[in-house]
CSV table of C-alpha atoms and ligand atoms in Angstrom, one decimal:
chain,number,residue,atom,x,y,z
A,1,UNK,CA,18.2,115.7,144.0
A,2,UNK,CA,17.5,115.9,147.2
A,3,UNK,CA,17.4,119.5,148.7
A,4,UNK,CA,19.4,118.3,151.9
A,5,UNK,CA,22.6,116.7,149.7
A,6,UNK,CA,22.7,120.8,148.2
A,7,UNK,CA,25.4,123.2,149.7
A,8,UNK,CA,24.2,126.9,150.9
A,9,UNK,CA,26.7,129.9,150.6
A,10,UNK,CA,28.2,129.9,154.1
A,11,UNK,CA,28.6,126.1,154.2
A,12,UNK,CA,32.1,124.4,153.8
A,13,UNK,CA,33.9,122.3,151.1
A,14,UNK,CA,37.0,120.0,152.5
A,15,UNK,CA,39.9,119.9,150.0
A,16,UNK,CA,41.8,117.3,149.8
A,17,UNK,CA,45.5,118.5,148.6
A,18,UNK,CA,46.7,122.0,148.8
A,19,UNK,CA,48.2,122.6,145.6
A,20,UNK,CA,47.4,125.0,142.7
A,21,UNK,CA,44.4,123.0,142.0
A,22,UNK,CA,42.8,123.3,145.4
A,23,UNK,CA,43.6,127.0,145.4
A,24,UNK,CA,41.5,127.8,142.2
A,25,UNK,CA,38.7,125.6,143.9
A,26,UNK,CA,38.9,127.7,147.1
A,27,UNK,CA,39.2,130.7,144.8
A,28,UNK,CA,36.2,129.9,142.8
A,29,UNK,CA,34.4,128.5,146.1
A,30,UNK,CA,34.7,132.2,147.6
A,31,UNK,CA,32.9,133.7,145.3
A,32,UNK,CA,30.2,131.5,145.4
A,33,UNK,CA,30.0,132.4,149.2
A,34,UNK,CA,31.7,129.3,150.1
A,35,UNK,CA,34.3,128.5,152.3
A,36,UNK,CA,37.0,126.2,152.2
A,37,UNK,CA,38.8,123.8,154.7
A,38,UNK,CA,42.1,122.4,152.9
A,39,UNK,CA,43.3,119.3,154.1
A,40,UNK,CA,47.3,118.7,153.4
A,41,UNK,CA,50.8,118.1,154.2
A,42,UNK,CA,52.6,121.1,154.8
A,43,UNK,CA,51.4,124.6,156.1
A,44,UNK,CA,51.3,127.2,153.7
A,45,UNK,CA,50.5,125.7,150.6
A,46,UNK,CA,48.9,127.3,147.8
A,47,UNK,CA,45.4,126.3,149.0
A,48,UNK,CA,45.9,127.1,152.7
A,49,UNK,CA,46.8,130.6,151.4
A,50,UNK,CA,43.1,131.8,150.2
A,51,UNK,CA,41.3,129.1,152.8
A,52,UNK,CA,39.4,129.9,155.6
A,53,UNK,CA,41.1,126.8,157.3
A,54,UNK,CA,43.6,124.4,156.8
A,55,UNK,CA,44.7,121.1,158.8
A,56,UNK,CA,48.4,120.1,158.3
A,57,UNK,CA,48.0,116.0,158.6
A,58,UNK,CA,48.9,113.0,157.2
A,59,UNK,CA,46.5,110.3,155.0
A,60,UNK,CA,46.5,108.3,158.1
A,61,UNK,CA,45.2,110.6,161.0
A,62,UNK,CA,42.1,109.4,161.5
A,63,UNK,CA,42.2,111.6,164.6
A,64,UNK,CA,42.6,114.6,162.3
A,65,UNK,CA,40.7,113.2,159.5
A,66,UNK,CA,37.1,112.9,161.9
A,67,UNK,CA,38.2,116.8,163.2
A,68,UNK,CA,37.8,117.1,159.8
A,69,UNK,CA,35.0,115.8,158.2
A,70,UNK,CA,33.1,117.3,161.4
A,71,UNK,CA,34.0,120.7,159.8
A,72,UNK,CA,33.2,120.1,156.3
A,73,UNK,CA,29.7,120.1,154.3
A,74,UNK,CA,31.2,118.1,151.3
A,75,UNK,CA,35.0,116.6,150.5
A,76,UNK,CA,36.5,116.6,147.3
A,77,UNK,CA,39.8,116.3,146.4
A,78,UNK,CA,42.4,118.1,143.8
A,79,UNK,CA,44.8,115.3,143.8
A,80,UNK,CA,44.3,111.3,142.6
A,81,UNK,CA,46.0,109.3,144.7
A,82,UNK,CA,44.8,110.0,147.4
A,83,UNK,CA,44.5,106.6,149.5
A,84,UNK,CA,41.7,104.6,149.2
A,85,UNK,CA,41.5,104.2,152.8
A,86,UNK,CA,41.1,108.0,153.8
A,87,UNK,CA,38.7,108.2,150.9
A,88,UNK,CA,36.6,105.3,152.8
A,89,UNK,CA,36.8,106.8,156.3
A,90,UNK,CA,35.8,110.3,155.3
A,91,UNK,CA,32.8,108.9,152.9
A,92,UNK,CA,31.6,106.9,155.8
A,93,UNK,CA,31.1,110.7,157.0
A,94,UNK,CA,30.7,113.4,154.9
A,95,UNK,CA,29.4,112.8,151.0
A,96,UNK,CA,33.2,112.1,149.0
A,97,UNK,CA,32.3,114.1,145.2
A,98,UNK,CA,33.5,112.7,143.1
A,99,UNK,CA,33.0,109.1,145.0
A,100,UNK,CA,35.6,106.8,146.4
A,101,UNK,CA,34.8,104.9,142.8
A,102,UNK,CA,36.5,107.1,140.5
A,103,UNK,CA,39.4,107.0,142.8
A,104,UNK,CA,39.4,103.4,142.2
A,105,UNK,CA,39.0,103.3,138.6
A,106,UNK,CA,41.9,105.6,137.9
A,107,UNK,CA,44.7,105.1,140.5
A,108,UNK,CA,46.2,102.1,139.0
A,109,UNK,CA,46.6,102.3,134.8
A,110,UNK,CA,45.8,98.6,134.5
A,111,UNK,CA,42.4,98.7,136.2
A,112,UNK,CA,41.6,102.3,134.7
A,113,UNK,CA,42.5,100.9,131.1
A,114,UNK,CA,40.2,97.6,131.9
A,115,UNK,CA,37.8,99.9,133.3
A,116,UNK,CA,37.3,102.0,129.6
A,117,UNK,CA,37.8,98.7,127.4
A,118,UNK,CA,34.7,97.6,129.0
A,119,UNK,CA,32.9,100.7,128.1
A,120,UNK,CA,33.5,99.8,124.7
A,121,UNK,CA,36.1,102.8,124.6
A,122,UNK,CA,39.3,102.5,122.4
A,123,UNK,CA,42.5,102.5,124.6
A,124,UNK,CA,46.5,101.8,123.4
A,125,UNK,CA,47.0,97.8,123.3
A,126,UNK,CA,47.9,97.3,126.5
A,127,UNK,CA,49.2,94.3,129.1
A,128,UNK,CA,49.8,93.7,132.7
A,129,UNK,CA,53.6,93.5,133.8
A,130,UNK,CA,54.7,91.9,136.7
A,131,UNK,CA,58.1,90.5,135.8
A,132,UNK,CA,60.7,90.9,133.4
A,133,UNK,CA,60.1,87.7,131.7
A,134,UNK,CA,56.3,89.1,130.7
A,135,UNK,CA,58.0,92.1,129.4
A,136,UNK,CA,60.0,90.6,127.1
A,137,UNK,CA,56.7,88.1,126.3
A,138,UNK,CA,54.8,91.3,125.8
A,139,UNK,CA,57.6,93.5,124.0
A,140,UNK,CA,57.1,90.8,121.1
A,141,UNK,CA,53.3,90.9,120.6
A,142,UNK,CA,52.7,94.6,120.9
A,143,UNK,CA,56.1,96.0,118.7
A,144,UNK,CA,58.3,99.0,119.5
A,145,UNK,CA,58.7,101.4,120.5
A,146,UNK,CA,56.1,100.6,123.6
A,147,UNK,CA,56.0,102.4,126.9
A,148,UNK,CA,56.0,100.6,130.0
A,149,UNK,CA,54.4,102.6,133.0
A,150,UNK,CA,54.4,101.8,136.7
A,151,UNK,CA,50.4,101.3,137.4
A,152,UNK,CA,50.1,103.8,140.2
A,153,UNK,CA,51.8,107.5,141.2
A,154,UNK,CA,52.7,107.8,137.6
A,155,UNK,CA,52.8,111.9,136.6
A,156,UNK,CA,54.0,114.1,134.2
A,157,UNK,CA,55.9,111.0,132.8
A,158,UNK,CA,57.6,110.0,135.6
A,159,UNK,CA,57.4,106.0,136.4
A,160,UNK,CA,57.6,105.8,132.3
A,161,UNK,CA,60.3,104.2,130.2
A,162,UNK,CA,60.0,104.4,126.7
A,163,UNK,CA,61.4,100.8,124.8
A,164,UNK,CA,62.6,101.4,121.4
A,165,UNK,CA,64.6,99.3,119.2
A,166,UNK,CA,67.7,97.6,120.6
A,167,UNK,CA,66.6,99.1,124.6
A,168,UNK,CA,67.5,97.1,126.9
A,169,UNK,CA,64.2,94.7,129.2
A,170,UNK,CA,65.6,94.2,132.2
A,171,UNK,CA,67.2,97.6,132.5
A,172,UNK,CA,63.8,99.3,131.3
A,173,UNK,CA,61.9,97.0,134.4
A,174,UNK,CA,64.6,97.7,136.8
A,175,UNK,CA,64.2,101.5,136.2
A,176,UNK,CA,61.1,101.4,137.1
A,177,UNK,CA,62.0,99.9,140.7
A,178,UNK,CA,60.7,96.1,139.5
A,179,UNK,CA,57.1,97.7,140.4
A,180,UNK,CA,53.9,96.4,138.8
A,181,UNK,CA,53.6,98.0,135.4
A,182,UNK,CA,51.8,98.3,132.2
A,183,UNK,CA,53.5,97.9,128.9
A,184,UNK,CA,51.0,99.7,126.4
A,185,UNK,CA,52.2,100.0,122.5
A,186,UNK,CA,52.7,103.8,120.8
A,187,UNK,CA,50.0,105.5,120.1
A,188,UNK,CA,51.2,107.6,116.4
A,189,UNK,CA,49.0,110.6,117.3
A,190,UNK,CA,49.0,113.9,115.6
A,191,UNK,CA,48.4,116.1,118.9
A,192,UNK,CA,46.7,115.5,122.6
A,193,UNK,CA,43.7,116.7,123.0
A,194,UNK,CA,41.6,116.8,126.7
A,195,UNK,CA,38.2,117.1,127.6
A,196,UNK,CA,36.9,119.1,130.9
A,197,UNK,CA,34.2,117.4,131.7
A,198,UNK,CA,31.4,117.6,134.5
A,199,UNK,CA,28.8,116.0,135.7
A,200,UNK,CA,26.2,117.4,138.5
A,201,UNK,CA,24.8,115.4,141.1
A,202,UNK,CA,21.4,115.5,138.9
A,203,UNK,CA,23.2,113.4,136.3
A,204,UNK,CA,23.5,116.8,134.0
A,205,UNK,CA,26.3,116.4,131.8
A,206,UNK,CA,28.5,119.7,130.4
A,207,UNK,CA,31.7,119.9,128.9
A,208,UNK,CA,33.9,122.4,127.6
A,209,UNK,CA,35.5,122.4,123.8
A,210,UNK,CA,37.8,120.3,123.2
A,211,UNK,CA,41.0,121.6,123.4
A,212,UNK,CA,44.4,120.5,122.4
A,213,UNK,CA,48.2,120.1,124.7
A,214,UNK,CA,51.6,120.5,124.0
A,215,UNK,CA,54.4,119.0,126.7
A,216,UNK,CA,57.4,119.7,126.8
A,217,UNK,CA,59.9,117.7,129.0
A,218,UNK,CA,56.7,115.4,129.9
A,219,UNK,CA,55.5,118.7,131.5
A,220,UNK,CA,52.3,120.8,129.9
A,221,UNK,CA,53.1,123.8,128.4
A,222,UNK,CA,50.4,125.0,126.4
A,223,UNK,CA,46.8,124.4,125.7
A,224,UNK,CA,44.5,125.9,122.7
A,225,UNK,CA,41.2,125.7,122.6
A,226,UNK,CA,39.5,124.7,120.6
A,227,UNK,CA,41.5,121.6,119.0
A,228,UNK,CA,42.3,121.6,115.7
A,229,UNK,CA,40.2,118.8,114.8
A,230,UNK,CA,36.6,117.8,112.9
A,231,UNK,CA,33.3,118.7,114.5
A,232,UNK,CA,32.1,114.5,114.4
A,233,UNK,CA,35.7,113.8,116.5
A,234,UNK,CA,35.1,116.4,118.8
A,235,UNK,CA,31.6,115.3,119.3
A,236,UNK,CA,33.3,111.4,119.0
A,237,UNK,CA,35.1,113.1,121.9
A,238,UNK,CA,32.3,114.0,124.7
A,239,UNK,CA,30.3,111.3,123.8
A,240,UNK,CA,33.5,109.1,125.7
A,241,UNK,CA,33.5,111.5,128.4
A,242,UNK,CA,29.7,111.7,129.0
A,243,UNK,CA,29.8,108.0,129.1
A,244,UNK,CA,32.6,107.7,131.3
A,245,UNK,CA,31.1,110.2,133.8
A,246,UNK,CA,27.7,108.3,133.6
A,247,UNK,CA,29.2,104.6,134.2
A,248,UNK,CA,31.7,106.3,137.8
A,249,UNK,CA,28.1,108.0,138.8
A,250,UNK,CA,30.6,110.8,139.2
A,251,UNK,CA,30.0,114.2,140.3
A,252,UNK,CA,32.4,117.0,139.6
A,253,UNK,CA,34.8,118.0,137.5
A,254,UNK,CA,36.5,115.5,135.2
A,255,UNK,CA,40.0,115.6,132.6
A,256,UNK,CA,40.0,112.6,129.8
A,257,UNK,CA,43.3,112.9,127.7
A,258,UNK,CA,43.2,111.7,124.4
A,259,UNK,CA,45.1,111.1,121.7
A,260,UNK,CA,43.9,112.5,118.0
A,261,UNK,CA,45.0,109.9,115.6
A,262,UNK,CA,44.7,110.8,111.9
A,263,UNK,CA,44.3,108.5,109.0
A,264,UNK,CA,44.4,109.4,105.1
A,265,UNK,CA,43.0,106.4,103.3
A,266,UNK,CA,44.0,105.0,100.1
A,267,UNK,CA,41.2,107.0,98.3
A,268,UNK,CA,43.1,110.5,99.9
A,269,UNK,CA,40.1,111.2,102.8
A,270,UNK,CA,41.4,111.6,105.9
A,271,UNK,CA,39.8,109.9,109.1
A,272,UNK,CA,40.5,111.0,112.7
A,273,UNK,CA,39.6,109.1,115.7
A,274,UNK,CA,40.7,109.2,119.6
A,275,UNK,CA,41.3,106.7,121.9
A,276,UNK,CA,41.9,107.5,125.4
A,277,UNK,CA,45.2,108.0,127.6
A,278,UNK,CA,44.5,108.8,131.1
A,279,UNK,CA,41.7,109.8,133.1
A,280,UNK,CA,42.1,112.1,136.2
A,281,UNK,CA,38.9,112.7,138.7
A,282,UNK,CA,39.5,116.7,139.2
A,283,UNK,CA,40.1,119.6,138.0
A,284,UNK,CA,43.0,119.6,135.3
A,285,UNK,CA,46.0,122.1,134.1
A,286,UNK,CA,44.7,121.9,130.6
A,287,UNK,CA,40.8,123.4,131.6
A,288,UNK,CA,43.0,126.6,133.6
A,289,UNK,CA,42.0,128.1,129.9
A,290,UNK,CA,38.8,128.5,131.5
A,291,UNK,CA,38.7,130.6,133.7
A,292,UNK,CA,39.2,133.6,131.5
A,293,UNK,CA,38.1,131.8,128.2
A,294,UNK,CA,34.6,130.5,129.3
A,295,UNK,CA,31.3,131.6,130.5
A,296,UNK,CA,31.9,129.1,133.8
A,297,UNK,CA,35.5,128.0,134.5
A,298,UNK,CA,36.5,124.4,135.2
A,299,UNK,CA,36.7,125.2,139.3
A,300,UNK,CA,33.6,126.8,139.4
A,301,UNK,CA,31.7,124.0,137.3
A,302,UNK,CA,33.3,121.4,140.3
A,303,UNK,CA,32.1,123.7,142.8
A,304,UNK,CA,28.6,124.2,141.4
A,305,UNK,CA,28.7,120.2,140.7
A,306,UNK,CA,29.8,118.9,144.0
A,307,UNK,CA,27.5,121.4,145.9
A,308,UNK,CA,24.7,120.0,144.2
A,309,UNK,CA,23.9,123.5,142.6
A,310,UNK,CA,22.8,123.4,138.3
A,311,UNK,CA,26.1,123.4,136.2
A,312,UNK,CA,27.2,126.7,135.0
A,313,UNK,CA,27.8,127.4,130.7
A,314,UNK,CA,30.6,125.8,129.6
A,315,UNK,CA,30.4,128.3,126.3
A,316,UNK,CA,34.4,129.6,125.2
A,317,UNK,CA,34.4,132.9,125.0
A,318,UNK,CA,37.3,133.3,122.0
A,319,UNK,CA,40.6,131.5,120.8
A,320,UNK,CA,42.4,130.6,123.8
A,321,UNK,CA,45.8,130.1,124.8
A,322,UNK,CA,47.0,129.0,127.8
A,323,UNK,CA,50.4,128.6,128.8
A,324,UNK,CA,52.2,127.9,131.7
A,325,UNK,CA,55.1,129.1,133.7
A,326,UNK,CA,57.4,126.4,134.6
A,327,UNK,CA,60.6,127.0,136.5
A,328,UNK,CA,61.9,130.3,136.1
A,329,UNK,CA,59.5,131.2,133.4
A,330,UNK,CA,58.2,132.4,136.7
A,331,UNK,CA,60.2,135.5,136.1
A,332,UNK,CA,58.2,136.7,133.2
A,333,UNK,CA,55.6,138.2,135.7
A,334,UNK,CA,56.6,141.7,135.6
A,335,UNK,CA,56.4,141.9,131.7
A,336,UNK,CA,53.1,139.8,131.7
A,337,UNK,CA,51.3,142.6,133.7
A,338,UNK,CA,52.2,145.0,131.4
A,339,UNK,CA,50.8,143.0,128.4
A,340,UNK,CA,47.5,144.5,127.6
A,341,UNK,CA,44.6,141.1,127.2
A,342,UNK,CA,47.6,138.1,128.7
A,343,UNK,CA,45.8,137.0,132.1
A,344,UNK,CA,48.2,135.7,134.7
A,345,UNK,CA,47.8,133.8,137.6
A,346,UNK,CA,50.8,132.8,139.9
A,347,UNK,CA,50.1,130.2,142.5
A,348,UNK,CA,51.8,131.9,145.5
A,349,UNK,CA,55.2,129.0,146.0
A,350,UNK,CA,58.0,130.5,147.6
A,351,UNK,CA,60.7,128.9,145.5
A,352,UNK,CA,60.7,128.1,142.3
A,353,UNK,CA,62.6,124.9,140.8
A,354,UNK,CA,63.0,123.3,137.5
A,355,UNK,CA,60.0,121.4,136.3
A,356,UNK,CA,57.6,122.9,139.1
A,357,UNK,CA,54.5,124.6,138.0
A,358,UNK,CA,54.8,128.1,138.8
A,359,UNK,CA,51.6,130.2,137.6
A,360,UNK,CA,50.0,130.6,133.7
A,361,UNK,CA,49.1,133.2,131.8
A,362,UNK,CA,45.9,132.9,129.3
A,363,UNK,CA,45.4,134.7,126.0
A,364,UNK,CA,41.6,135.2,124.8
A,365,UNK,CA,41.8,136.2,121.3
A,366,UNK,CA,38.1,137.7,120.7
B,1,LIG,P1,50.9,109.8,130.6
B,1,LIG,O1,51.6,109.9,131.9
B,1,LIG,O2,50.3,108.4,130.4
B,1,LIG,O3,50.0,110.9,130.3
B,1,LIG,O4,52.0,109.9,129.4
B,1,LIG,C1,52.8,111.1,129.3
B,1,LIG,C2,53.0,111.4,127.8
B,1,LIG,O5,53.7,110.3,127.2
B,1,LIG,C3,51.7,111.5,127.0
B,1,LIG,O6,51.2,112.8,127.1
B,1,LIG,C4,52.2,111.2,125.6
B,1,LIG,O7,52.9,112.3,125.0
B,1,LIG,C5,53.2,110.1,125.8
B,1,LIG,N1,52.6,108.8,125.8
B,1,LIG,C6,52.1,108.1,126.8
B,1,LIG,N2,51.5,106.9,126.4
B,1,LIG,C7,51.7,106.8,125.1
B,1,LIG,C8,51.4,105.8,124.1
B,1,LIG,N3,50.8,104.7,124.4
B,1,LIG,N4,51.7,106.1,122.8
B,1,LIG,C9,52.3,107.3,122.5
B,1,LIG,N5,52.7,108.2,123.4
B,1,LIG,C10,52.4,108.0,124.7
């Protein structure tokens, strides 16, 4: 590493988003002596609250993009689809961590799931759908139920349509707007489980436990760490993530969602193995555990990582829970403050709606 491509306290990281996940970057970033410049749609957003600047632009300002760049040290982003175009025009500028390649690799499902099978890593059986006719091709080789998924701006199951016995083809393809899609077969898993992952921009590689997710409505609701699962699976686990982070040259934070599939064999021992979901190239809901359960928290590790400083500890500090307030849940602040060891962090939106992420509060259990 080059002592140039580090950051020094005083010097400037450009966000890209200005969600909750930029605001914990800027929150950890501050007390690292660093400053943040948020880049976004609206004014006001929960990153633009605790940043030292903000510019309110779209994708496609290049004007406002160069202004920019010219006031950043480093950009990174808290949001994955952001266009592959502005990721270009900035890198040509400013150094992009993680790089305009993990961006690629995990906006569109199809090329992210070819992307792992080629490291070798197991994945859901999975085709490219571009029609109806290949749906129903497809819907015979790989069984229901199957999910068919849009291949890009899929989240929190949105762009998803679940086909089980009897649904309907053409309806489940026209739901989905007749975009390009990926029909992948059901996974039977036992629970979710995520790794926060991070690589620095030495090639250093650390990553927090395991830890398992619960949705509800599509929507996270609560992680635990650590998962409930053997020590080879877990290991099994960030082996995958080391080697994805290694083949993307990626710095920064990472999230790979797994599912834990379990097995009991005829001879009664029980095998577990994971095959990978979804990769996204930032900070994640299910590493906001860390920041109260872990020596180093998931923003400061992408903070240390994309200034080009050594990565912090990952080492969990307890049991964890972490749950978070969706909705009106919201409303549970005022007894939350009053429950001696529950941590709570509210993201600062004015108005809260059904399904929107509102704050979390974590339990450490010593
Ligand atoms: P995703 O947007 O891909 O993370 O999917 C949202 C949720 O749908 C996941 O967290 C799973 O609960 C479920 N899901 C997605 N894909 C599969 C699959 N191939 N098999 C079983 N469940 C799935």
């Amino acid at each position: 590493m080059t002592l140039e491509a580090a950051l020094k306290p005083g010097d400037t990281i450009g966000v890209l988003g200005g969600g909750q996940l930029g605001r914990m970057i800027a929150m950890a970033a501050a007390r690292l002596g660093l400053k943040t410049h948020v880049f976004s749609h609206h004014p006001g957003e929960p990153a633009c609250q605790v940043s030292a600047a903000a510019t309110v632009a779209e994708w496609t300002d290049e004007a406002a993009l160069a202004r920019f760049a010219e006031a950043v040290d480093v950009v990174t982003y808290e949001f994955e689809n952001v266009p592959a175009a502005t990721a270009a025009f900035l890198a040509a500028r400013k150094p992009v961590r993680p790089g305009p390649l993990a961006l690629e690799k995990t906006q569109d499902r199809l090329v992210e799931k070819d992307f792992l099978r080629g490291l070798g890593i197991p994945t859901a059986p999975y085709a490219a759908i571009d029609n109806a006719g290949a749906l129903a091709r497809h819907i015979g080789q790989l069984g229901r139920p199957a999910i068919l998924k849009t291949r890009r701006f899929g989240y929190d199951g949105k762009g998803q349509f679940a086909l089980r016995e009897g649904s309907d083809v053409g309806a489940a393809f026209r739901a989905l707007g007749g975009a390009p899609c990926i029909l992948e077969g059901f996974v039977a898993f036992e629970r979710e489980v995520s790794v926060i992952g991070a690589r620095g921009l030495d090639g250093a590689f650390a990553a927090f436990d395991v830890c398992e997710n619960e949705h509800e409505n599509h929507i996270l609701s609560l992680t635990r760490a650590p998962a409930h699962m053997a020590p080879e699976t877990a290991a099994e686990a960030m082996e995958i993530t080391h080697k994805i982070l290694d083949a993307l040259d990626y710095v920064g934070v990472i999230a790979v969602e797994m599912f834990l599939v379990a097995e009991t064999d005829p001879a009664g021992v029980r095998r577990e193995r994971v095959v990978v979901n979804e990769i996204a190239p930032r900070v994640h809901n299910s590493g906001h555990w860390t920041t109260d359960g872990a020596e180093t928290s998931q923003f400061e590790q992408h903070v240390r990582a994309i200034a080009g400083w050594p990565l912090g500890s990952p080492k969990r500090r307890g049991r964890i829970e972490m749950r978070n307030l969706i909705g009106d849940q919201v409303e549970q602040w005022r007894a939350l403050l009053t429950e001696p060891g529950a941590c709570l962090h509210l993201y600062g939106k004015a108005e809260s709606r059904p399904g929107r992420k509102m704050g979390h509060v974590t339990r450490v259990y010593p």
